[in-house]
Coordinates of C-alpha atoms in Angstrom, one line a residue:
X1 CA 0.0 0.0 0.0
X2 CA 3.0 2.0 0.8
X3 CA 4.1 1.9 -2.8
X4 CA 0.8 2.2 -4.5
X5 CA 0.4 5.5 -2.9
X6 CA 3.5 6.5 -4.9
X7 CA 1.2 6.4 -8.1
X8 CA -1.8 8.1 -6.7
X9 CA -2.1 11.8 -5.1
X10 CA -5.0 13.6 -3.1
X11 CA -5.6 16.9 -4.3
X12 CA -8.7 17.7 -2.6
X13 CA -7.0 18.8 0.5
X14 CA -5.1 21.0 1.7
X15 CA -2.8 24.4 0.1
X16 CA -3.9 24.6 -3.7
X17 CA -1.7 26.6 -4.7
X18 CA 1.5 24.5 -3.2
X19 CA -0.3 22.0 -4.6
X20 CA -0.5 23.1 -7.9
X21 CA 3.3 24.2 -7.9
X22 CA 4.6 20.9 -7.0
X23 CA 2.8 18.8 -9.5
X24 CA 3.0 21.3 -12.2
X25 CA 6.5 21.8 -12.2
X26 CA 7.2 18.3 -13.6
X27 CA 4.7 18.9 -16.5
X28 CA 6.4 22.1 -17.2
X29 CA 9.9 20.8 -17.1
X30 CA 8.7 17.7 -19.8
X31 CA 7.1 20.6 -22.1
X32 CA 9.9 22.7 -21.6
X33 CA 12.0 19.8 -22.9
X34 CA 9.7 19.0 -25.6
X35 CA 10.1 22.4 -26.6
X36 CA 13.9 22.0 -26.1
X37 CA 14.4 19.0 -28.5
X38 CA 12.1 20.8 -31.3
X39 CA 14.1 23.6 -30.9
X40 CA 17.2 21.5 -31.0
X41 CA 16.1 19.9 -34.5
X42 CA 15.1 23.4 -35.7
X43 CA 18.8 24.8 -34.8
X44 CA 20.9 22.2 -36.2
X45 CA 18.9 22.0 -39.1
X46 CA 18.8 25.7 -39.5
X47 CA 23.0 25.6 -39.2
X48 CA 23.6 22.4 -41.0
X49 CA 21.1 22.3 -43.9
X50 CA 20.0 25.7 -44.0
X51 CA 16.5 27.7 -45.2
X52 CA 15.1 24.7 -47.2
X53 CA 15.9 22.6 -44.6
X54 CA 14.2 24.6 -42.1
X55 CA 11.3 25.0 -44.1
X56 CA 11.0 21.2 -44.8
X57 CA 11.1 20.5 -40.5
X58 CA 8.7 23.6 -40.1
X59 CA 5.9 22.0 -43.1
X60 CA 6.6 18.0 -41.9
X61 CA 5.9 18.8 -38.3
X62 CA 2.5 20.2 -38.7
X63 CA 1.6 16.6 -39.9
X64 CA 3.5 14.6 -37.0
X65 CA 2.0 17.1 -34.4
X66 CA -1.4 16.5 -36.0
X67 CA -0.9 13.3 -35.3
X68 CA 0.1 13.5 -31.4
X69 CA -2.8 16.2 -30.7
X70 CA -5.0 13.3 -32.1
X71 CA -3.5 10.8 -29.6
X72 CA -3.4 13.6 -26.8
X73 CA -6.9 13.9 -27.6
X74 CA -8.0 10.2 -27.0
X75 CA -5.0 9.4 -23.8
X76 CA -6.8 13.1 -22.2
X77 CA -9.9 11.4 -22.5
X78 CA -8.5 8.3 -20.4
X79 CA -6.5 10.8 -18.0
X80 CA -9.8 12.8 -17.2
X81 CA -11.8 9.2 -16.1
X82 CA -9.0 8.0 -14.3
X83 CA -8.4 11.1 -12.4
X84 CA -12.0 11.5 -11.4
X85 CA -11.6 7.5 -10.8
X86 CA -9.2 8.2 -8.3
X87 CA -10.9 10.8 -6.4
X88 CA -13.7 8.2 -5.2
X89 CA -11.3 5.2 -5.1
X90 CA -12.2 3.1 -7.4
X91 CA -9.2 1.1 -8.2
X92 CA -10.6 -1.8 -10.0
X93 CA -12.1 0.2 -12.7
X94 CA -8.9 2.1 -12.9
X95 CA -6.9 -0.9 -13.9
X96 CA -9.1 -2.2 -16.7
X97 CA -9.9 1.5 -18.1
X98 CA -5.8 1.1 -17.9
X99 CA -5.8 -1.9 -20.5
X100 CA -8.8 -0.4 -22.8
X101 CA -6.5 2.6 -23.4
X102 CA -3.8 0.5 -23.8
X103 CA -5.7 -1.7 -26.7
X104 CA -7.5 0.8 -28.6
X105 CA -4.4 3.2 -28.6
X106 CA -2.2 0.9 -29.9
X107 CA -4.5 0.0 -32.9
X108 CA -5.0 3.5 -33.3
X109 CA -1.6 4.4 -33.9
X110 CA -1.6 1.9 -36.7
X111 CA -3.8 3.0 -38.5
X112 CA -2.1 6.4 -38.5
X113 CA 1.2 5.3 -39.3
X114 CA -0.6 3.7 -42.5
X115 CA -2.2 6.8 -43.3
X116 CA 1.0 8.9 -42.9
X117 CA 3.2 6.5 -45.3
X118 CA 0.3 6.6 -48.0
X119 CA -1.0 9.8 -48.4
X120 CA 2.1 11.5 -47.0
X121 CA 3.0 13.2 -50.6
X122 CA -1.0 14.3 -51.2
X123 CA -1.2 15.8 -48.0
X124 CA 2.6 18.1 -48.4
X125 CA 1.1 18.8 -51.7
X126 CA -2.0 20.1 -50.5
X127 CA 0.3 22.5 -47.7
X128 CA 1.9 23.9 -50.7
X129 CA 5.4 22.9 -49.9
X130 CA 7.9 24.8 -51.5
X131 CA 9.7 22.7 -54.1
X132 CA 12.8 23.3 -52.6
X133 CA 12.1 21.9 -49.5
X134 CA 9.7 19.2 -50.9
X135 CA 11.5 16.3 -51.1
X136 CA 13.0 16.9 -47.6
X137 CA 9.9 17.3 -46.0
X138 CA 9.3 14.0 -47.4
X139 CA 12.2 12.3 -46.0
X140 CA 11.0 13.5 -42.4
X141 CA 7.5 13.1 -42.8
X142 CA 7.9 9.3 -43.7
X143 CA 10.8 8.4 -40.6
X144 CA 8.3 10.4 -38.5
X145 CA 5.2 8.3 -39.4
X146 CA 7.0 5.1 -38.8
X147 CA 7.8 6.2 -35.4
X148 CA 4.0 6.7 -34.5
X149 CA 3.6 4.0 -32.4
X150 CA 6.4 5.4 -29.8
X151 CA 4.8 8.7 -29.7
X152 CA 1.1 7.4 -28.7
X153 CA 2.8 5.0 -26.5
X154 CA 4.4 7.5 -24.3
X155 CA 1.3 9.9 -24.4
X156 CA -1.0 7.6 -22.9
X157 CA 1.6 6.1 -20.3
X158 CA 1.6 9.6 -19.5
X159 CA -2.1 10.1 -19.5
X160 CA -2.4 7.2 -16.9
X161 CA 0.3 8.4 -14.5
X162 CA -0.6 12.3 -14.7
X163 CA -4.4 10.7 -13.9
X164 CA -3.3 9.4 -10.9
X165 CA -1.4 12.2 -9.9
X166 CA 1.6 11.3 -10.5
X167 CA 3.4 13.9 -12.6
X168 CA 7.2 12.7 -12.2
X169 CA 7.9 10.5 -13.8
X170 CA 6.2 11.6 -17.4
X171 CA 9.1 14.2 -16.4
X172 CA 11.9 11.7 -16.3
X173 CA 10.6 9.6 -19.7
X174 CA 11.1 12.8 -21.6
X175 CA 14.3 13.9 -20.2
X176 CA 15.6 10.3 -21.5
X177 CA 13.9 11.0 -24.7
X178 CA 15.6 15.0 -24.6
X179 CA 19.1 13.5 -24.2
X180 CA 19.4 11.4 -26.6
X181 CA 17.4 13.4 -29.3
X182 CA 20.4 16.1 -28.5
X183 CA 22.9 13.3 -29.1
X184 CA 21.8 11.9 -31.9
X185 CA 20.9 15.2 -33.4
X186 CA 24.8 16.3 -33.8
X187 CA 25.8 12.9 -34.7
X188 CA 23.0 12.3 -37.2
X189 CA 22.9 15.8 -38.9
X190 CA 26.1 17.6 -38.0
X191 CA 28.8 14.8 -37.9
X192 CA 27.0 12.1 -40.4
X193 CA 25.7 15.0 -42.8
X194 CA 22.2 13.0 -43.2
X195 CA 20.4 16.1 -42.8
X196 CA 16.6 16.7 -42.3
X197 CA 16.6 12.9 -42.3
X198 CA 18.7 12.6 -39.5
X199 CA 16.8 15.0 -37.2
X200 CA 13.5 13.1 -38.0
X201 CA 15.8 9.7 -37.0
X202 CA 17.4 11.4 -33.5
X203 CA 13.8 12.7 -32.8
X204 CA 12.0 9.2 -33.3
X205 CA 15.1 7.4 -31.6
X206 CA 14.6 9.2 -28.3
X207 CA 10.9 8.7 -28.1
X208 CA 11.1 4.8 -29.1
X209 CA 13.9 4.7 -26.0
X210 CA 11.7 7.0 -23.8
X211 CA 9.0 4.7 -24.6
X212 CA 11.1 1.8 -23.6
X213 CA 12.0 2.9 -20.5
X214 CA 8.4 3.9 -19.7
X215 CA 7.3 0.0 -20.0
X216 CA 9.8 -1.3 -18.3
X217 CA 9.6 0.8 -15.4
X218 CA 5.8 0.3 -14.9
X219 CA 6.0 -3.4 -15.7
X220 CA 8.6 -3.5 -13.0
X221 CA 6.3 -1.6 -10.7
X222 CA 3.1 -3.4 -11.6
X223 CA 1.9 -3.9 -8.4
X224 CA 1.9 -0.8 -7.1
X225 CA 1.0 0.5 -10.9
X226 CA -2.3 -2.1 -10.5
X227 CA -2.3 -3.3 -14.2
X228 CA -0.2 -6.9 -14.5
X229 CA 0.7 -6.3 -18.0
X230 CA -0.4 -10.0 -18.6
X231 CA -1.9 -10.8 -22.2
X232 CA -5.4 -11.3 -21.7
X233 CA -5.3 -7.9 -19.4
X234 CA -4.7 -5.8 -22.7
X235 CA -8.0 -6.1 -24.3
X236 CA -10.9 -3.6 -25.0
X237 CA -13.8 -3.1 -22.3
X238 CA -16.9 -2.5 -24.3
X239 CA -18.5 -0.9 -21.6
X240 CA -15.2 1.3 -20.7
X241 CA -14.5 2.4 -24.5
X242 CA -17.9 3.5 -24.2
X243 CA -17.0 5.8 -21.9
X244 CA -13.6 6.8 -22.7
X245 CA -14.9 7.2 -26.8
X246 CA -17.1 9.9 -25.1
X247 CA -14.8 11.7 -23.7
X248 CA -12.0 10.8 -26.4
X249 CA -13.7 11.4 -29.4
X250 CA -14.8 15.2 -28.5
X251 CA -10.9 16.0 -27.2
X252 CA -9.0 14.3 -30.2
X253 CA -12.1 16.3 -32.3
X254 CA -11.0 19.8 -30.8
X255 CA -7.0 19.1 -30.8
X256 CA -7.3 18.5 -34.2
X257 CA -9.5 20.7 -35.2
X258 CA -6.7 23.7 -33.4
X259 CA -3.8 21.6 -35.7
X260 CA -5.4 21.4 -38.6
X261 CA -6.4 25.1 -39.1
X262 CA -2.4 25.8 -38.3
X263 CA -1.9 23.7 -41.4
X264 CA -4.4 25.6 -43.3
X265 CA -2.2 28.7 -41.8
X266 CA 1.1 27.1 -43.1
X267 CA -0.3 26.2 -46.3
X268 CA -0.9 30.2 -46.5
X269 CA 2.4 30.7 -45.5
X270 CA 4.0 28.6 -47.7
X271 CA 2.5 30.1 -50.7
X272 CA 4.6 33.7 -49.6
X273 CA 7.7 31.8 -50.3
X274 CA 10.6 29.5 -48.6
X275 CA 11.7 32.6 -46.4
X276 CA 8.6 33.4 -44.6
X277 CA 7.7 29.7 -44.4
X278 CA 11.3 29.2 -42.8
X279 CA 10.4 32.5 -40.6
X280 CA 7.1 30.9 -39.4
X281 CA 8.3 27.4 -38.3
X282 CA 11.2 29.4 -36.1
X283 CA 8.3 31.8 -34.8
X284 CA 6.1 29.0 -33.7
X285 CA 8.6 27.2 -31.8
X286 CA 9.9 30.4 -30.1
X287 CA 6.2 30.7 -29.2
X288 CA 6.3 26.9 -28.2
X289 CA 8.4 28.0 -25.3
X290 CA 5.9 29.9 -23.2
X291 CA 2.9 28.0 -25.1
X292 CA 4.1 24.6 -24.3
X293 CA 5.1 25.6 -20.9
X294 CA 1.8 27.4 -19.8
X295 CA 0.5 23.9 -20.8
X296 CA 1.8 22.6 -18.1
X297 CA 0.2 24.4 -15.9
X298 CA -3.0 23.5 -17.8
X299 CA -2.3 19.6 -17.7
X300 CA -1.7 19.8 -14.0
X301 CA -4.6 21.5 -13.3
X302 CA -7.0 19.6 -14.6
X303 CA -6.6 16.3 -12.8
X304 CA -6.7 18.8 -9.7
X305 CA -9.7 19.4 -10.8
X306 CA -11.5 16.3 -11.8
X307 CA -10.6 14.9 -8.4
X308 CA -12.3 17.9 -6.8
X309 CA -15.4 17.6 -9.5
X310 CA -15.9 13.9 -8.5
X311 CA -15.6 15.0 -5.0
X312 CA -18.1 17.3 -5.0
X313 CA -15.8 20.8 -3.9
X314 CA -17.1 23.4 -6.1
X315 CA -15.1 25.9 -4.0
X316 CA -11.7 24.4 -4.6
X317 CA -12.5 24.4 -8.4
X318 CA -12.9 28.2 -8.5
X319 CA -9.7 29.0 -6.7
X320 CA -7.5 26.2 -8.8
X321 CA -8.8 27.9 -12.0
X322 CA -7.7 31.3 -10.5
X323 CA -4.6 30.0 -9.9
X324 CA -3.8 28.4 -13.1
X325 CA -4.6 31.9 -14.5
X326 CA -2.4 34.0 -12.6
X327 CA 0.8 32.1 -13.3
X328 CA -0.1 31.3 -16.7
X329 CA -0.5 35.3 -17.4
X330 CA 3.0 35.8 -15.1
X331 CA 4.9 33.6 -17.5
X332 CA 3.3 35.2 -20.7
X333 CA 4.0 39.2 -19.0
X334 CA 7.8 37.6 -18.6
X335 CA 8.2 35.7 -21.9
X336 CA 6.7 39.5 -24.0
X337 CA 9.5 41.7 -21.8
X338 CA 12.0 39.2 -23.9
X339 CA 10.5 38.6 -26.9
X340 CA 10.1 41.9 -27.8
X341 CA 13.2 43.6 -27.9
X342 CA 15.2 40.4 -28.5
X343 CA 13.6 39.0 -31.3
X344 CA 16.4 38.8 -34.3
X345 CA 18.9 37.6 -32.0
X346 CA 16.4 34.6 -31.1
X347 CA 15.9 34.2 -34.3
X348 CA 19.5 34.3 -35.7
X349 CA 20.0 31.4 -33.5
X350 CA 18.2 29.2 -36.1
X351 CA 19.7 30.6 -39.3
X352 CA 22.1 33.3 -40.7
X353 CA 19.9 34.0 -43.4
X354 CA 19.3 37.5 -43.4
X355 CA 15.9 37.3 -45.5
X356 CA 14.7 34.8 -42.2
X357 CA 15.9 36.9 -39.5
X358 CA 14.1 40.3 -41.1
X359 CA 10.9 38.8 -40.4
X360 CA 11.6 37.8 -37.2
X361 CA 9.7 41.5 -36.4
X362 CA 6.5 40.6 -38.4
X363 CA 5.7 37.7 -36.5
X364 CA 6.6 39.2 -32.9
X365 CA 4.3 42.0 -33.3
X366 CA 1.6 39.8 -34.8
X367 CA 2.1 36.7 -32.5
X368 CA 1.9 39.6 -29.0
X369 CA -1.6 40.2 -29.6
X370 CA -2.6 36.6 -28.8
X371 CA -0.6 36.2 -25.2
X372 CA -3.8 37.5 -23.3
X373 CA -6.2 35.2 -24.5
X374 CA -3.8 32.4 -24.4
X375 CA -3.8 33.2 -20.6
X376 CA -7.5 32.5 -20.4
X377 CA -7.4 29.7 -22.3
X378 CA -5.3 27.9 -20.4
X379 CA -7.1 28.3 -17.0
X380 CA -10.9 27.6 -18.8
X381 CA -9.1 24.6 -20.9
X382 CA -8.1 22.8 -17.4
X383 CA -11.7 23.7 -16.0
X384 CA -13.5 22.4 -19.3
X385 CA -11.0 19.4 -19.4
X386 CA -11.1 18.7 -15.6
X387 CA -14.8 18.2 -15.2
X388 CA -14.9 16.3 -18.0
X389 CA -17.2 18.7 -20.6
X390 CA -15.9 16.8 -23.9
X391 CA -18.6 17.9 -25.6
X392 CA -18.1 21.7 -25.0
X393 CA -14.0 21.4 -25.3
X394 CA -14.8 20.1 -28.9
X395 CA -17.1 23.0 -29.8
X396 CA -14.5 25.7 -28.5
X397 CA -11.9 24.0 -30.1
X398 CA -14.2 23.8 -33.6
X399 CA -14.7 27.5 -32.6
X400 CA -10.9 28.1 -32.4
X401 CA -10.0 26.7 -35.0
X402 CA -12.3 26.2 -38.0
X403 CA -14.6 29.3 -37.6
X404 CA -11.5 31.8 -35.9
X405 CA -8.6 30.8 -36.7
X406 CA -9.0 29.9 -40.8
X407 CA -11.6 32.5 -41.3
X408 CA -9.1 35.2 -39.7
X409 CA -5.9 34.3 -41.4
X410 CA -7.4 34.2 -44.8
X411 CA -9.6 37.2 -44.1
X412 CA -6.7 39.4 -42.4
X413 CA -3.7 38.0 -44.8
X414 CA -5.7 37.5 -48.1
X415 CA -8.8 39.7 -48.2
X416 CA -7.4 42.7 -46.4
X417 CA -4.2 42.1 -47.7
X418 CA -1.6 42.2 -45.1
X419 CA 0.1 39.2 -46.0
X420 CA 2.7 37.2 -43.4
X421 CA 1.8 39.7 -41.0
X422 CA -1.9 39.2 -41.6
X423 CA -1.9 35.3 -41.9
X424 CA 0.2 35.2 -38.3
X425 CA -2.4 37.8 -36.6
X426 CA -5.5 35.7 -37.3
X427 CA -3.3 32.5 -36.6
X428 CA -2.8 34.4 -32.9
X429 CA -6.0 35.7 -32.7
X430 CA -8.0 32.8 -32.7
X431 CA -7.9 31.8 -29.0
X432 CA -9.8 34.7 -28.1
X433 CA -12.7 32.2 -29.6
X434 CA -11.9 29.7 -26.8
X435 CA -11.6 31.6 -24.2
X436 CA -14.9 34.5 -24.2
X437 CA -17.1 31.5 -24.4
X438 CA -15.1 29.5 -21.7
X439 CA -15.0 32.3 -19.6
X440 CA -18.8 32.6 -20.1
X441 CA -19.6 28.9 -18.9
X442 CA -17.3 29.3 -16.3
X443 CA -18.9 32.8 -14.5
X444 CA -22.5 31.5 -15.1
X445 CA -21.8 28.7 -12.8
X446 CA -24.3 26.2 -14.3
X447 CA -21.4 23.7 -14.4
X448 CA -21.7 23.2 -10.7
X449 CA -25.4 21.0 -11.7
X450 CA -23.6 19.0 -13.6
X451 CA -22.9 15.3 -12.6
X452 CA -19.1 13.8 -12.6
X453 CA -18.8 11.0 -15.0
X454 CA -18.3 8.0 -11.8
X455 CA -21.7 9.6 -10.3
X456 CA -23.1 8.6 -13.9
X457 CA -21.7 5.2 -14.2
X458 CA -23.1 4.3 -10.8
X459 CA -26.6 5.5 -12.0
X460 CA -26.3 3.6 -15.3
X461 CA -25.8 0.4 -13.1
X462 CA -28.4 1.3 -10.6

């Protein structure tokens, strides 16, 4: 019992906002160094291969992160049940919601990899790929897609372990897969010469070995994890799919709907040539650092939260949301004061090209304008996420993306004719459609009537 415990955390006593600190710091450090080995890949390409090669990572990685948010969508679904699982006890259901995630995920990332490796040349085509970075793009795209299964198998060990409150370890997996992405990367691109090929490779590498060590370590710990890892145990629960479909569906519905209109957005970009599509993919991943980060903050809170739904303290919600908001907004305040005035020189760390680095500019004072909404957004997401609204998440993320976030950068860039600057403003602008509606559901307070999904179950059996 002693061990168990190491898996499983109470957050519906005591200080939230020491709390919230503690386990949030270990989501922030494994954003903050998924951030670091995108970045990583974006700088050695961007000194090693150059523009096109930039470019190719920038285009490719749209289509790779489309596939995670989908996964993220689906293992979220899983974390929100087992979190509000946890905070009524109910370990047996825990453990075979455990081995439904793990059978339909794994079958799910199958059919993606598939679906990658066919359609992978149709799809870069349709993003208007500049031909000089086409057949790069290529090359990454397909070592990417093989490496699927790695990615959605560390998301939902993830998913299960940030359920239960334990945020840790997640930590540790990606540091593994951090390291030896760095090593691989200067061995693969820089010393080997393999290019945009060998940053997809280091990349994949370290995620296969995170994933490795991820398994071993919870089949190791199986006792106190409560799943035995035995054959028959990984098999799909009709009744649990059910419920995790419910909740998946609507989540992988609104990540993707968000990733697909910043393909739309790239395919824009692409169109205003090489430069400004090499000046984008750096942009977004400087704006990965707070973005990815604040997500932390996000992820952590929402567990918090769905423990506190199932366990029927309103109260506690409120003050973890307005928590989650004012260091969310700290960060973004802090991240603007360097942004701003250092912007070339973050820039110029990717590339020497001057064309790349003059645009740096365009995209800072565009990007600015979306900070304060991203702030909100992070604080409602948790709240919508943590007391397991699927259904509205979807519609705000349908909102943000497809209706804001397309219509905007079209609108702004191509209509009104402000081009890079106008695609990036809408592309920023679009969370504002996320978070006034959030906001709106959260003030009116008719969440508080609604029923947590274990109070649900228990009425479907009764």
């Amino acid at each position: 019992m002693r061990r168990s415990a190491s898996f499983s955390r109470n957050f519906t006593e005591g200080s939230i906002l020491k709390k919230l600190l503690l386990f949030a710091l270990p989501f922030m450090a494994s954003n903050a160094l998924q951030v670091f080995y995108a970045l990583v890949d974006m700088v050695i390409v961007g000194n090693f291969v150059g523009s096109y090669g930039l470019s190719a990572v920038s285009v490719a990685s749209q289509i790779t992160t489309f596939s995670t948010m989908l996964c993220l969508g689906f293992s979220t679904g899983g974390q929100v049940y087992i979190a509000q699982l946890t905070g009524v006890g109910q370990k047996e259901r825990i453990n075979r919601t455990i081995g439904t995630m793990f059978a339909s995920l794994a079958l799910l990332a199958g059919v993606f990899t598939l679906t990658i490796l066919i359609l992978r040349t149709p799809i870069l085509q349709l993003m208007h790929t500049p031909p000089e970075s086409f057949s790069m793009a290529l090359d990454y795209l397909t070592i990417c897609g093989v490496g699927t299964v790695f990615t959605f198998g560390y998301n939902v060990v993830s998913a299960v372990l940030r359920g239960m409150g334990d945020s840790r370890h997640p930590f540790l997996f990606i540091l593994i897969a951090s390291v030896v992405n760095l090593l691989l990367d200067i061995v693969f691109t820089g010393g080997l010469g393999w290019g945009v090929s060998g940053a997809a490779a280091a990349t994949i590498i370290g995620q296969g070995v995170s994933f490795l060590f991820a398994i071993l370590y919870l089949y190791k710990n199986r006792g106190a994890f409560g799943f035995d890892f035995r054959r028959d145990s990984f098999k799909i629960q009709p009744d649990i799919l059910k419920t995790l479909s419910g909740l998946g569906i609507p989540f992988a519905i609104q990540s993707c709907a968000i990733n697909i209109s910043m393909i739309f957005v790239n395919s824009l970009v692409n169109q205003a040539g090489v430069h400004a599509s090499a000046a984008f993919g750096v942009g977004v991943k400087l704006d990965d650092i707070v973005t990815k980060v604040s997500q932390g903050i996000m992820h952590a809170a929402s567990p918090m939260i769905g423990q506190n739904f199932a366990a029927g303290k309103r109260d506690r919600i409120k003050k973890i949301v307005k928590w989650t908001f004012l260091i969310t907004a700290a960060m973004y305040t802090v991240f603007v004061l360097i942004y701003i005035p250092f912007c070339k020189e973050m820039f110029g760390l990717f590339t020497h090209a001057p064309e790349v680095i003059a645009l740096a500019p365009v995209f800072v004072s565009a990007i600015v304008w979306s900070f304060p909404g991203l702030a909100v957004m992070r604080a409602m997401g948790s709240f919508v996420q943590g007391i397991g609204n699927a259904k509205l998440m979807m519609v705000l993320g349908i909102l943000d993306g497809f209706a804001a976030r397309i219509l905007l950068s079209y609108t702004i860039g191509i209509v009104l004719g402000l081009g890079l600057y106008g695609f990036i403003l809408g592309y920023g602008l679009a969370c504002y459609a996320f978070a006034i509606p959030a906001s709106l559901y959260f003030f009116s307070g008719v969440w508080k009537n609604r029923r947590s999904l274990v109070e649900r179950k228990c009425e479907e059996k009764g």
